[in-house]
């Protein structure tokens, strides 16, 4: 490839990569001009005056975290004067014992998160379901009151996720901004499994082999004309995982999104929130990441060749640091994390291809690090 063609490739790739954060906003402008928005979704049914809320915590190897989570949730619900049940579905004996203070504990074998949630919902008599994790904190303490208020306008409600002291601070800030804008306009499918609230009557069982249960629920609600949104006032907070575990978690999430959303491109493109999801999440995981690596290849191929280590070494170091292979810390770690995140889709696609070629049968759950 000649130098002019390399430069054009570098310029085009740079534009495509940098367009990613702005694309959902641009789509929003177009949607507004076309008159597409909330009217595409039916209004959620009213809640009873004193709704009964069941918080379901599917937990596996969470012996050191689940007890404090149960206590915190119970306190928040009681102070908010909300009728409630905290239900822990434990897949191991240690977690079940640690969750003894919960209103209900169900001990099961390890059948995966979808099976645990389905089993709990099948037994439920609540008006409102809340799905959350054993290792996160829901803020602020009056979240039950805020949740019930916001469910008056939304069928499936999620929260903004944060991680204390995480190098992904720029990522989480962008996510919050994009989700807030989308929720105001058409709704957002960018939900997180750490907090999902819905009416019991709207829940449909999650298929057992589902790789991303939160995305499946969001897509299912959206396909039925039920509005999905992210709360502007409720957040979930958790401590960042060790870097090797964080890398695996990111790859797992990207794997789930790609393997579930790509086959549903046509269906997603038919709804306002689905189109926003494609411009937000799917663009970043596909076009955005491909543009980054194409641009990087074009940059290192340009003369002088002395540029190769000046570009390649920092990028390789950023990825190695994010994976926990390099323990050096610098003030530029948040920027390095942005670079490293571009390697996540590559690893996820590689995993999808390997599993398809090897014809591996779906496994139950993911590798779990005890907490």
Phi, psi and omega in degrees: 000132181288162180300317177301321180291324177296319180294320177296320178297320179295316181294314181297316180296319179298317179296315181296321180291313182289341179288338185309308182295336184265343185301315179299324178293318178297319177298322179299320178298315180296315181299319180296318180293332178272358178073029180255132181186222186298335183296348177286349184242144179285149178292136179294150178294154181292150173271151176294164187298322181234074188291147177265125185249128174247122177263120183254126180239096172285126188220138178219125181056046180241036186301324184273352185243329192293326181298311180296324179295316178300314181298316182295315180297317180298317179298314181298317181292320180293317180294333178275000180056043179253128175295134192205166169215127173262117187242114177262124174257099187263135179262005177211156185295322181297317178295318179300317180294320181291339182263018187302335182283352180293156178297332179209135176233126177245123180262123179232170168281176181278105179244005182096158183297315179304317180295321180295315180294315180301318181297320180291317182294324180300329181271349191285146172238017184284166172272322183234135175254140172234124176256130179213176182252160184282347186246017181238162178243133179262128182234153355281177184300335179270026181304328179299320179293316179297318181300311182295326177293315184285336176290350176294338183242356186224140180274323177232118186246130176243190183225166173278133182262140174225158175231125183292128176067021183279148173287348181273027185301321180293322178298313183292326178294317178295317179302315181298317181296314182294318181292322179296316180296315182295319181297323178296325186269295190230351187103163183225131175270003180279059183276166177235142182291347179292339177205114175221123180238140183199166172283142180302320185293341181271348185286136171238141184305139179278130178304139187303323185272012183297130182272339179220089187296325180293318177294322179300315179298315180299315180293323180294313178299314183299320182293338180264009180075022179258128188288136178245134181212167178245128183298135175280352187237347182253134178230157170244141182231138174212160177285139179296142179285160172306151190302316177300320178292322179295319178300311180299321179295316179297316179296319180299316180295314179297321177301313180296317181294314181294315184289336180265319187278322184301318177292347182251024183302316182296315180296318180295325182289350183270350181240150180302314180291327177295318178295321177298320179297319179296319180288332183272291187278309187293322177300316182296321183281342184244279184298315182299312180293319179298320179296321179301310184287328175293316178297321178296317178297320178294322181294315183285342179275348179285150173281152000281152182296344180297343179288340185304305180292332180292336179259312186293319184296312178298323179294314178298322180293322179297316180293316180298321179295316181296327179279354180085012179272348181226124188264005181292139177241137179220164176296344181270010183303320177300322177289322178297325179296323177299317178295314183296327180297339178288344178276344182298310179300326179297314179295322180293316178298319178301319180293319178299314181296315180300316182290325178292318182291324181275351181055038178297140174284144179303136178267159179273117179072186180240165175300129187241134175267123182300143175234000000 
